[in-house]
Each structure stands twice: as structure tokens, then as C-alpha cells.
Short mmCIF file of C-alpha atoms and ligand atoms in Angstrom, two decimals:
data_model
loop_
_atom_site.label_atom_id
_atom_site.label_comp_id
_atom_site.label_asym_id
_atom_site.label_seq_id
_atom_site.Cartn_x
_atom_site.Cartn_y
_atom_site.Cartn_z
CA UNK A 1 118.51 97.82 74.50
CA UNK A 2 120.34 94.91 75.85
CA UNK A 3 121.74 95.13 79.60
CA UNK A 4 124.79 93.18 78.40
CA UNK A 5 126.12 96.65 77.71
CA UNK A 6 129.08 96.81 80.21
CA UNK A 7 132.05 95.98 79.17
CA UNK A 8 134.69 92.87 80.60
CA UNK A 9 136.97 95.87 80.96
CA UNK A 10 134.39 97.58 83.40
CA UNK A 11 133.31 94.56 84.74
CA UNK A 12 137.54 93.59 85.95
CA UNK A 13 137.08 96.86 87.61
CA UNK A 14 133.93 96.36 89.41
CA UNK A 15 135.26 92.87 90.55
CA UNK A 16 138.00 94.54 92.16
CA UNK A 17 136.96 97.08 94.21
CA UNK A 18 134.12 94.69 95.12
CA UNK A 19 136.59 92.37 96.09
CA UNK A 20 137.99 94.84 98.16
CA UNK A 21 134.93 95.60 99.83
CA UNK A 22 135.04 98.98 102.19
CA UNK A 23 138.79 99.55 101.83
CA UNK A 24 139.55 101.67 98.94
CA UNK A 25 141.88 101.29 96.64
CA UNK A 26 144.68 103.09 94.42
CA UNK A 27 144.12 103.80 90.61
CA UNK A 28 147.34 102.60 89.98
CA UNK A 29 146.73 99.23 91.90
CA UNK A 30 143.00 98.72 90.32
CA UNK A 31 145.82 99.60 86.87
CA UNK A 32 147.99 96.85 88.06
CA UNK A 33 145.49 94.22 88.83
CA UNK A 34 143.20 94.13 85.66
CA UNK A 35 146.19 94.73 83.42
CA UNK A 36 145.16 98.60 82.06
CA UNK A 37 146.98 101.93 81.79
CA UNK A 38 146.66 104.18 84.60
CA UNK A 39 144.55 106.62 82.27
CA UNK A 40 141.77 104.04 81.78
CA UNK A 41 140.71 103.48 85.01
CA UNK A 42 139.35 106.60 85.70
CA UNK A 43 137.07 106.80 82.33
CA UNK A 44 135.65 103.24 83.49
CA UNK A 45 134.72 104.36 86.57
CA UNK A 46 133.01 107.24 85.35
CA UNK A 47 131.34 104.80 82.52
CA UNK A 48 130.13 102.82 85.59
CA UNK A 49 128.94 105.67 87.17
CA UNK A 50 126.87 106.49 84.23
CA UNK A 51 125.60 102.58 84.63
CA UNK A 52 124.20 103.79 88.03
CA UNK A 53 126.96 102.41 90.02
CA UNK A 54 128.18 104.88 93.16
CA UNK A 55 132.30 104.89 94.03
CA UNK A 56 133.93 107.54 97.37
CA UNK A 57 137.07 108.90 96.21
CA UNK A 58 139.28 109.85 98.63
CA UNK A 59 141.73 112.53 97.59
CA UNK A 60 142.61 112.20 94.36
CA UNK A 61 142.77 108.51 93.09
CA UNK A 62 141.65 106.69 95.83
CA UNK A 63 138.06 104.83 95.30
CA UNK A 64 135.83 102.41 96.88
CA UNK A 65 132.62 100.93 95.42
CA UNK A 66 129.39 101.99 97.21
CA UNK A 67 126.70 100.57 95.98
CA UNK A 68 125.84 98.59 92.76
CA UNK A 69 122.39 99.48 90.87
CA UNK A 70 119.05 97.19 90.97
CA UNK A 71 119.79 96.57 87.63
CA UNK A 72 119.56 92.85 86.04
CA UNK A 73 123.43 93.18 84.53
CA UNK A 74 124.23 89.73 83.93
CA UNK A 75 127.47 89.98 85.65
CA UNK A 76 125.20 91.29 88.17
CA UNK A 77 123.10 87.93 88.16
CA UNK A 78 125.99 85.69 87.83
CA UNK A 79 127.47 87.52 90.73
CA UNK A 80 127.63 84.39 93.38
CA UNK A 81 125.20 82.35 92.10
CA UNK A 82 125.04 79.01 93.20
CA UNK A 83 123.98 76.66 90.47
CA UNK A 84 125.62 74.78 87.74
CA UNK A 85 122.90 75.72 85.40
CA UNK A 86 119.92 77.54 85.73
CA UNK A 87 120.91 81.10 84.46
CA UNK A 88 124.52 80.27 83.43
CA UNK A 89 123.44 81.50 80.04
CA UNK A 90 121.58 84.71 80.36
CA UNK A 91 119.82 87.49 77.76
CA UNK A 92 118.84 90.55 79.62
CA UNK A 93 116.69 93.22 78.17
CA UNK A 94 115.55 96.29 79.27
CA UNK A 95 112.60 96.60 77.27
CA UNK A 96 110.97 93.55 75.83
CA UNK A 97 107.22 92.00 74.55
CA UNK A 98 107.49 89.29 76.65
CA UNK A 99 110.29 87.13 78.01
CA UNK A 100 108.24 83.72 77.15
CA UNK A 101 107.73 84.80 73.50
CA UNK A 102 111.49 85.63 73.34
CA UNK A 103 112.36 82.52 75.16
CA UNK A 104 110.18 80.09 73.35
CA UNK A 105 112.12 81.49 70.06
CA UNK A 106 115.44 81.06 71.49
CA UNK A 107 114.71 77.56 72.67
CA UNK A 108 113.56 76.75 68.90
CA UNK A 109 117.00 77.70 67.82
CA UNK A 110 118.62 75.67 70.32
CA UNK A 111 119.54 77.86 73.29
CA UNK A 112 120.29 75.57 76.23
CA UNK A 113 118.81 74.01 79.19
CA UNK A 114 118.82 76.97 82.00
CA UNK A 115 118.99 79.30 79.55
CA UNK A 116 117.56 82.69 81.27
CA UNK A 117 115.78 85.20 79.43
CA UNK A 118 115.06 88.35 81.72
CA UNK A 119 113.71 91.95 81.43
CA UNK A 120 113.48 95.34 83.59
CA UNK A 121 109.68 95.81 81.84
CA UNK A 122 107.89 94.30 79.18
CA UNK A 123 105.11 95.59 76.61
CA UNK A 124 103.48 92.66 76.46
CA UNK A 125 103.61 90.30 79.21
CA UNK A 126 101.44 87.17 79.12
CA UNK A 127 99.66 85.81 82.11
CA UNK A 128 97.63 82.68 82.27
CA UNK A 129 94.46 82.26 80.61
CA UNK A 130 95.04 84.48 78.12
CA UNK A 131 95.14 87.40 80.53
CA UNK A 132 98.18 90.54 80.80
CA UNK A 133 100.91 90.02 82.91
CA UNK A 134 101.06 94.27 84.77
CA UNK A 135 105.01 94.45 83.67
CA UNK A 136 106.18 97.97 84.21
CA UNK A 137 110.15 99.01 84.16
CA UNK A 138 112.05 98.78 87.47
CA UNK A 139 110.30 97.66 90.26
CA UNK A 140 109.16 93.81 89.01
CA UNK A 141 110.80 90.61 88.44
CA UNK A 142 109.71 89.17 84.58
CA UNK A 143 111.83 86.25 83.82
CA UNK A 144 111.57 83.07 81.75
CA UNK A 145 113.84 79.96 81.96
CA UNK A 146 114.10 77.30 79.24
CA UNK A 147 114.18 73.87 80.85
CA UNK A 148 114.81 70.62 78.77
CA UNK A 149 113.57 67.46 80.97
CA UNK A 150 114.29 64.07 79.97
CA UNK A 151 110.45 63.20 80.98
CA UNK A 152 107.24 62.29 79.36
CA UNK A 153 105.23 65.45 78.69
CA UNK A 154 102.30 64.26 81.31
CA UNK A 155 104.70 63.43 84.04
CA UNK A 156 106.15 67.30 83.69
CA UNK A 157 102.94 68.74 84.72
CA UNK A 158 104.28 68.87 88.14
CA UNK A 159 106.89 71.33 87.14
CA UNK A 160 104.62 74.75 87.66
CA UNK A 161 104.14 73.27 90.81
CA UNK A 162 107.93 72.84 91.34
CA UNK A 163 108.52 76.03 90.47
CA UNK A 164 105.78 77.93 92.94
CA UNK A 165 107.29 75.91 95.97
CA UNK A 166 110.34 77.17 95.04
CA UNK A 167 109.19 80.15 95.12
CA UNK A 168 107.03 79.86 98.11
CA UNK A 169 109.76 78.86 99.80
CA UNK A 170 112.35 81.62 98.59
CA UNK A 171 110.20 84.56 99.49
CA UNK A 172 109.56 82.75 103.29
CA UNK A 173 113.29 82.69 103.36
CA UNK A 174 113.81 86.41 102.78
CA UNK A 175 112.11 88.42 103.20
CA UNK A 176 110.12 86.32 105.60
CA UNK A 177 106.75 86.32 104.40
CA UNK A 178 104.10 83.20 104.87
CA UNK A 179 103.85 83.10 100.86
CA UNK A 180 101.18 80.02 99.93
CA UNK A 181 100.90 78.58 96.80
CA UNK A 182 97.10 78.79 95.17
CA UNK A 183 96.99 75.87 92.88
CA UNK A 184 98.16 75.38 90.48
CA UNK A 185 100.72 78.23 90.53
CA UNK A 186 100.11 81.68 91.98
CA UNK A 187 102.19 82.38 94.61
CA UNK A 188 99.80 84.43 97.02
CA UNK A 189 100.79 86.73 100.72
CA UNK A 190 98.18 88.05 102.77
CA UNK A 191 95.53 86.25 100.33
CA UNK A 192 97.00 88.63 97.68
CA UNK A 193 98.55 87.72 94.79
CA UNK A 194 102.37 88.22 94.52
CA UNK A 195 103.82 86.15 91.95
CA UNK A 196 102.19 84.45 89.09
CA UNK A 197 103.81 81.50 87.14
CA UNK A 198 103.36 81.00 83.13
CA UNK A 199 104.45 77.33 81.34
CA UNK A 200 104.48 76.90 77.66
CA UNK A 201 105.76 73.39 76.51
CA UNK A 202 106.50 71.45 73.38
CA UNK A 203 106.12 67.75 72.89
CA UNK A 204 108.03 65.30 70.87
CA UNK A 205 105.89 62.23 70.41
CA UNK A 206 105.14 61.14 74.20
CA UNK A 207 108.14 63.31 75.54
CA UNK A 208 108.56 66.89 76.08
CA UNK A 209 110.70 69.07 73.65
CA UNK A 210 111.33 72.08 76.00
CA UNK A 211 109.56 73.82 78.43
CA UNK A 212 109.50 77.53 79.24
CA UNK A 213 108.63 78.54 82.51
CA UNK A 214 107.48 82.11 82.89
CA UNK A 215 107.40 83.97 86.29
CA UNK A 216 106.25 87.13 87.12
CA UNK A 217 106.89 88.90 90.81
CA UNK A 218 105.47 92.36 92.29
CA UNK A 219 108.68 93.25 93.89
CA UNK A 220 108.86 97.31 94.76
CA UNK A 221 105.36 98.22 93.38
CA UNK A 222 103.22 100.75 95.68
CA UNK A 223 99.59 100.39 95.98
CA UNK A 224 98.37 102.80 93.80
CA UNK A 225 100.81 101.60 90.68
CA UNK A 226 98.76 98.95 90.36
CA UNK A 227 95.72 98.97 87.39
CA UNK A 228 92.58 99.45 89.13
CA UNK A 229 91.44 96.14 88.03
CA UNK A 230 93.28 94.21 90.07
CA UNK A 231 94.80 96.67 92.80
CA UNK A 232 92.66 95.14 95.23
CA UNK A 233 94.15 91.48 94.60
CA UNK A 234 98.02 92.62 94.35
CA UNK A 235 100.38 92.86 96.97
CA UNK A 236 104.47 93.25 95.69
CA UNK A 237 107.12 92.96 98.67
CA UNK A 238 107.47 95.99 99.35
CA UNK A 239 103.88 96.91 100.17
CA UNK A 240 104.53 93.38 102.39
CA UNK A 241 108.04 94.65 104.34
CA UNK A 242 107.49 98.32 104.28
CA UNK A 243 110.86 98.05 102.77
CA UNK A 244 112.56 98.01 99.16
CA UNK A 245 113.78 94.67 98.28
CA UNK A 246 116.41 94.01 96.04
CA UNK A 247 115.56 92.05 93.04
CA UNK A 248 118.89 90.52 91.98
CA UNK A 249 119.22 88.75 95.23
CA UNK A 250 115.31 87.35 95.18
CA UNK A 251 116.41 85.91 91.74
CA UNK A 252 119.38 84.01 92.56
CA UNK A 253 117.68 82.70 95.69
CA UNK A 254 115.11 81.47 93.56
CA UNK A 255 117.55 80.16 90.86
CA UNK A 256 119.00 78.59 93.60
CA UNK A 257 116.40 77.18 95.36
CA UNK A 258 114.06 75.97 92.12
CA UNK A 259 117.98 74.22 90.79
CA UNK A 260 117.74 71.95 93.31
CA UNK A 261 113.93 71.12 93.68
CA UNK A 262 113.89 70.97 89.50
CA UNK A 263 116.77 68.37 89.35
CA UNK A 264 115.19 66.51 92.12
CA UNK A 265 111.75 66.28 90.30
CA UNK A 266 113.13 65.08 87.03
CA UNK A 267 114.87 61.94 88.62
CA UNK A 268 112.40 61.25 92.22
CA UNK A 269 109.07 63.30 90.40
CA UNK A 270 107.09 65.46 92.09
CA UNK A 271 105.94 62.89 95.22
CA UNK A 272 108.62 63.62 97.76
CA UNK A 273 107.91 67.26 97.31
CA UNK A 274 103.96 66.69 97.78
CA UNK A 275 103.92 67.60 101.15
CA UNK A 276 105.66 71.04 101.20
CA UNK A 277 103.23 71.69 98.51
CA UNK A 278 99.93 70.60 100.57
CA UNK A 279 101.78 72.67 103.59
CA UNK A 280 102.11 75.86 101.88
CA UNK A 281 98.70 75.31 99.54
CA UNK A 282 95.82 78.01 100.35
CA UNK A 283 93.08 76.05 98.68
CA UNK A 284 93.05 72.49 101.12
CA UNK A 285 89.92 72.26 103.02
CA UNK A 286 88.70 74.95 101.40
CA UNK A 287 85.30 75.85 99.41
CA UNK A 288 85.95 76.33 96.28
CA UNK A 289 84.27 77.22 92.24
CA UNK A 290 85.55 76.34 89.49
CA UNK A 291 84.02 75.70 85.87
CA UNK A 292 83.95 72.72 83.93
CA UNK A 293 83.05 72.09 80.14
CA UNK A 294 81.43 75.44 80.86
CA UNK A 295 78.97 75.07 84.11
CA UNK A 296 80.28 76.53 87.57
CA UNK A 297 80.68 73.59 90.04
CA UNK A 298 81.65 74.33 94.09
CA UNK A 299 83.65 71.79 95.71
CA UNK A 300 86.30 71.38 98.94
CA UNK A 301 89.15 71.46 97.61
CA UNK A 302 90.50 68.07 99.66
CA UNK A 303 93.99 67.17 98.06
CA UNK A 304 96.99 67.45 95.41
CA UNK A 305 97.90 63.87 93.78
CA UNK A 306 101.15 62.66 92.99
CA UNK A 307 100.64 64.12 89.36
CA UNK A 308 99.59 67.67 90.66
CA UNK A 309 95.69 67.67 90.00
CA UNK A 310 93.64 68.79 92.47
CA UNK A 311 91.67 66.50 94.35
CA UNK A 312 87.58 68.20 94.81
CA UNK A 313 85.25 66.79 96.68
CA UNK A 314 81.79 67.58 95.33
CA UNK A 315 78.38 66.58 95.55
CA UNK A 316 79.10 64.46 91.92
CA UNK A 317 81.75 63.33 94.26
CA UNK A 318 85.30 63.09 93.44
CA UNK A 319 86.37 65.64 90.89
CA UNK A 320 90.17 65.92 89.49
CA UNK A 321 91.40 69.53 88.11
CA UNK A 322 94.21 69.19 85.83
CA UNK A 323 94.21 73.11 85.26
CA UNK A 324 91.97 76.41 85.36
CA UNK A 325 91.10 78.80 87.40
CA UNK A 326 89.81 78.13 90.89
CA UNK A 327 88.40 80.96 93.53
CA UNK A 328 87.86 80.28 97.27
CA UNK A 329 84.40 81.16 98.22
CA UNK A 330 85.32 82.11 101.68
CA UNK A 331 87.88 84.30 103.33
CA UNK A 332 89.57 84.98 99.66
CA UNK A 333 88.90 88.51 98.52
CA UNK A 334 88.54 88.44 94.79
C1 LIG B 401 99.67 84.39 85.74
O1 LIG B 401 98.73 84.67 85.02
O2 LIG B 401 99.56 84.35 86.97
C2 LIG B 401 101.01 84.06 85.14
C3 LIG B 401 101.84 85.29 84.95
C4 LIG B 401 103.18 85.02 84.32
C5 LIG B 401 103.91 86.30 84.00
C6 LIG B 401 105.32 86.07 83.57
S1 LIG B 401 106.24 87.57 83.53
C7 LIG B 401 107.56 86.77 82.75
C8 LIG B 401 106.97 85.78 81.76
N1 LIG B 401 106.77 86.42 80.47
C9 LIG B 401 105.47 86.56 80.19
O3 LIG B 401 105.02 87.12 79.17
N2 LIG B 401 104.73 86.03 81.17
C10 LIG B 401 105.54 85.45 82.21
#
């Protein structure tokens, strides 16, 4: 099922009582203002209510809006958003394989740049490396955007990068957490990981043809929801803030956030942005392993360059990771 369910005549409804915020108002003026019958308004609400929305009534046809459900409603999403075009075309889906999959096939038929595809759980969720993506319903974040760049495809290697400062930044916003970025793209808190970032991309000739940036956040997951297998290197914000954190807000602040950094890296590239990357990164000056062409090498981990490698000192000396996994040696509990 698609969350795209609601209809514009419950949505005129919603706006107004939201716009009147904790005063409540008359069926017949809610009637009045969205153009309906007086006998409509009452079946919306209760069709909202069914959505998971709560309304007071006072007496007998006087209502105010209460609360609004954690559900990603893309009226919901578009609710206040600040950008001109990440997620101004959405597809939300309770249920789906994975939103990459879906989005890659959309941008093949020609969906536009900012284009979000979004989902409440999915069945198959990818993660890098060929690896699952731990996707179940209501208490994640599983989203993919399709991005068109007017860039060659080696200078829009920086754009995972982009994407986990953006992210980085967004959760040290609100809810306040140090969140580091673990090159290339894992967005880690407390050393555990929080957020993991997935980009599929399609070349024409030297340029790129689309990209599709994948992003997965632990949100309102408890401890023990996690798989065994990697319970003891998860953390979601909740288990961070003691506290439920709403998910439709930590998207648009991201959306917002990753608008502005994304726009900036296709015209400056990713230079200016190095050093808010090197801040936040959890692997400089530290020992690190990694495997190349097969053999396990150990390294410091010394710098990012202007095209987002990582910079390893070794004892073949200087070593430059384009991708992979890396894993501190110390202090990172894997
Ligand atoms: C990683 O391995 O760290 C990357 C995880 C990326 C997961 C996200 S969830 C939304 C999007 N759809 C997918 O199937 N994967 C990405």
C-alpha cells in the first residue's frame, strides 16, 4: 500500500485546524473554509482518525487537532519543508523491497532530480557490500533520493561523503548527538553505527546518468530489536536520547541540510566542505585494516583528499582507498 492514501479533501481539513493550532474550531467554519457541506466534515475527521491522527471535540462540533501520526504522508513530508527540490516529488510506501531498487527504476523512466522514494519498512533492504540493510516497519528511516548532477562520474564520488556530513551534521543539530562520519559513509554515535549510506550510479560516457543515494537511519529501535549479529554495533536515537524522536522532522532537516551542501558540491566540489568532513571523521589518526586485492594491510588512517579517498599511511607508505570496508583496530568495538 501506498501512503499517498489521504485524500486533498482530508488533507484541506488537516491544514486548517493545523493552521489554527490549539484554538478549536467550528464544523461549520472548517465547512466554510475548504469549500464542503457541513455533513462532510465530520466523516473526514473520523477518516483521519482512522489515519492515526487525534482531534478534542468540545461539545458537539467544536474540534482541534492534537497530534499528527509518525507516519511518512507526503503531505506530511512536504509539510514546511524548506527546499526547492529535494523531495518535492515524493512516492511513499508502506511496505517495499527496497527503496534503491524502486528508485533506480523510477529514475530509468525519467522521474526527476530530487525525486524521493521512501518507506515505513522494507523486505529487502540493501546495505553496502552486498550486505542487508535491518529495515523493520515503524521505527526506521529507509529513504532513497534520485539526484541528476551535471558532473563527471569520478568527480561525484564525493557525493556519499556529502551526504554523511549532512547527516552528521543534522543529527548534531537535533537531537544533539556528536554523530562522526566513518569513511566513507556510515554515520556512527558512541562508536556505534546509526545511519548507513547506499549510492548506486549510472554513467553516460565520462558523465554520470543519475545517481541514487540510499540512506538508512536507526531512529526508535530498542536494544534488543536489533538481530543479534550486529546488536552490539547498533545504536538508533532513541537508545541515544532516552527519548522517541520523530522521524518526519529528522527527514526534512536532512533534506534540508544535504539541499544546500549537494548544490554547493556540484558547482564549488567537495573541497570547501573537506574540513567539516576531517572534523567530524572517526578514522584520522587512527589504526586502521583494511584489505586490498585480497591481503589485510594496517595503516593510520592520516587524511581525506579533495576527491574523497582516504589518505593511509603504511609501512608500503602512502596508500589511497577509493572504497571498502575499513575497521579501527583500537577503541572501535566491532
Ligand atoms: C550500509 O551498508 O551501511 C548502507 C545501508 C543503506 C541502507 C539504505 S535503507 C534505504 C535504501 N534502500 C536500500 O535498499 N538501502 C538503502
Amino acid at each position: 500500500m501506498m501512503t499517498e492514501d489521504v485524500t486533498q479533501r482530508q488533507i484541506d481539513i488537516l491544514n486548517v485546524l493545523r493552521e489554527s493550532g490549539r484554538n478549536s474550531l467550528s464544523f461549520q467554519s472548517i465547512a466554510e473554509k475548504v469549500r464542503l457541506s457541513l455533513q462532510q466534515i465530520r466523516p473526514g475527521l473520523a477518516e483521519l482518525a482512522n489515519w492515526g491522527y487525534q482531534f478534542e471535540y468540545e461539545g458537539e462540533d467544536q474540534v482541534r487537532l492534537l497530534s499528527i501520526p509518525d507516519i511518512f504522508f507526503p503531505h506530511e513530508i512536504e509539510q514546511g519543508l524548506k527546499t526547492s527540490t529535494l523531495g518535492r516529488n515524493i512516492h511513499s510506501f508502506e511496505t517495499i523491497n527496497s527503496t534503491n531498487a524502486k528508485a533506480y527504476s523510477l529514475a530509468e523512466s525519467g522521474e526527476p532530480e530530487g525525486t524521493l522514494v521512501i518507506a515505513d519498512r522494507q523486505t529487502e533492504g540493501k546495505g553496502r557490500l552486498g550486505r542487508d540493510w535491518f529495515s523493520p516497519g515503524g521505527v526506521g528511516i529507509y529513504f532513497s533520493l534520485i539526484l541528476r548532477p551535471k558532473m563527471s562520474a569520478s568527480g561525484c564520488a564525493g557525493i556519499s561523503l556529502i551526504a554523511a556530513l549532512s547527516l552528521a551534521e543534522t543529527v548534531r543539530e537535533s537531537p544533539e548527538l556528536e554523530a562522526m562520519i566513518k569513511w566513507p559513509n556510515d554515520i556512527l554515535v558512541d562508536g556505534l553505527k546509526l545511519a548507513g549510506i547506499l549510492t548506486e550510479l549510472t554513467t553516460e560516457g565520462d558523465n554520470v546518468g543519475f545517481v541514487v543515494l540510499g540512506c538508512g537511519i536507526n531512529v526508535n529501535q530498542a536494544k534488543g530489536e536489533f538481530p543479534e549479529d550486529i546488536r552490539n554495533r547498533s545504536i538508533s536515537l532513541k537508545m541515544a536520547t532516552g527519548k522517541v524522536v520523530n522521524r518526519i522532522r529528522l527527514l526534512q532537516d536532512f533534506l534540508e541540510n544535504f539541499e544546500a551542501r549537494y548544490f554547493h558540491f556540484v558547482s564549488h566540489g567537495l573541497a570547501p566542505q573537506l574540513p567539516l568532513i576531517k572534523e567530524y571523521s572517526s578514522l584520522l589518526g587512527k589504526n586502521i585494516s583494511f584489505k586490498r586485492h585480497g591481503v589485510q594491510l594496517f595503516g593510520i588512517a592520516r587524511d581525506i583528499d579533495p576527491s574523497g579517498m582516504l589518505v593511509v599511511d603504511t609501512d608500503q607508505g602512502e596508500l589511497l582507498l577509493g572504497s571498502g570496508e575499513v575497521t579501527m583496530t583500537e577503541n572501535y568495538r566491532q
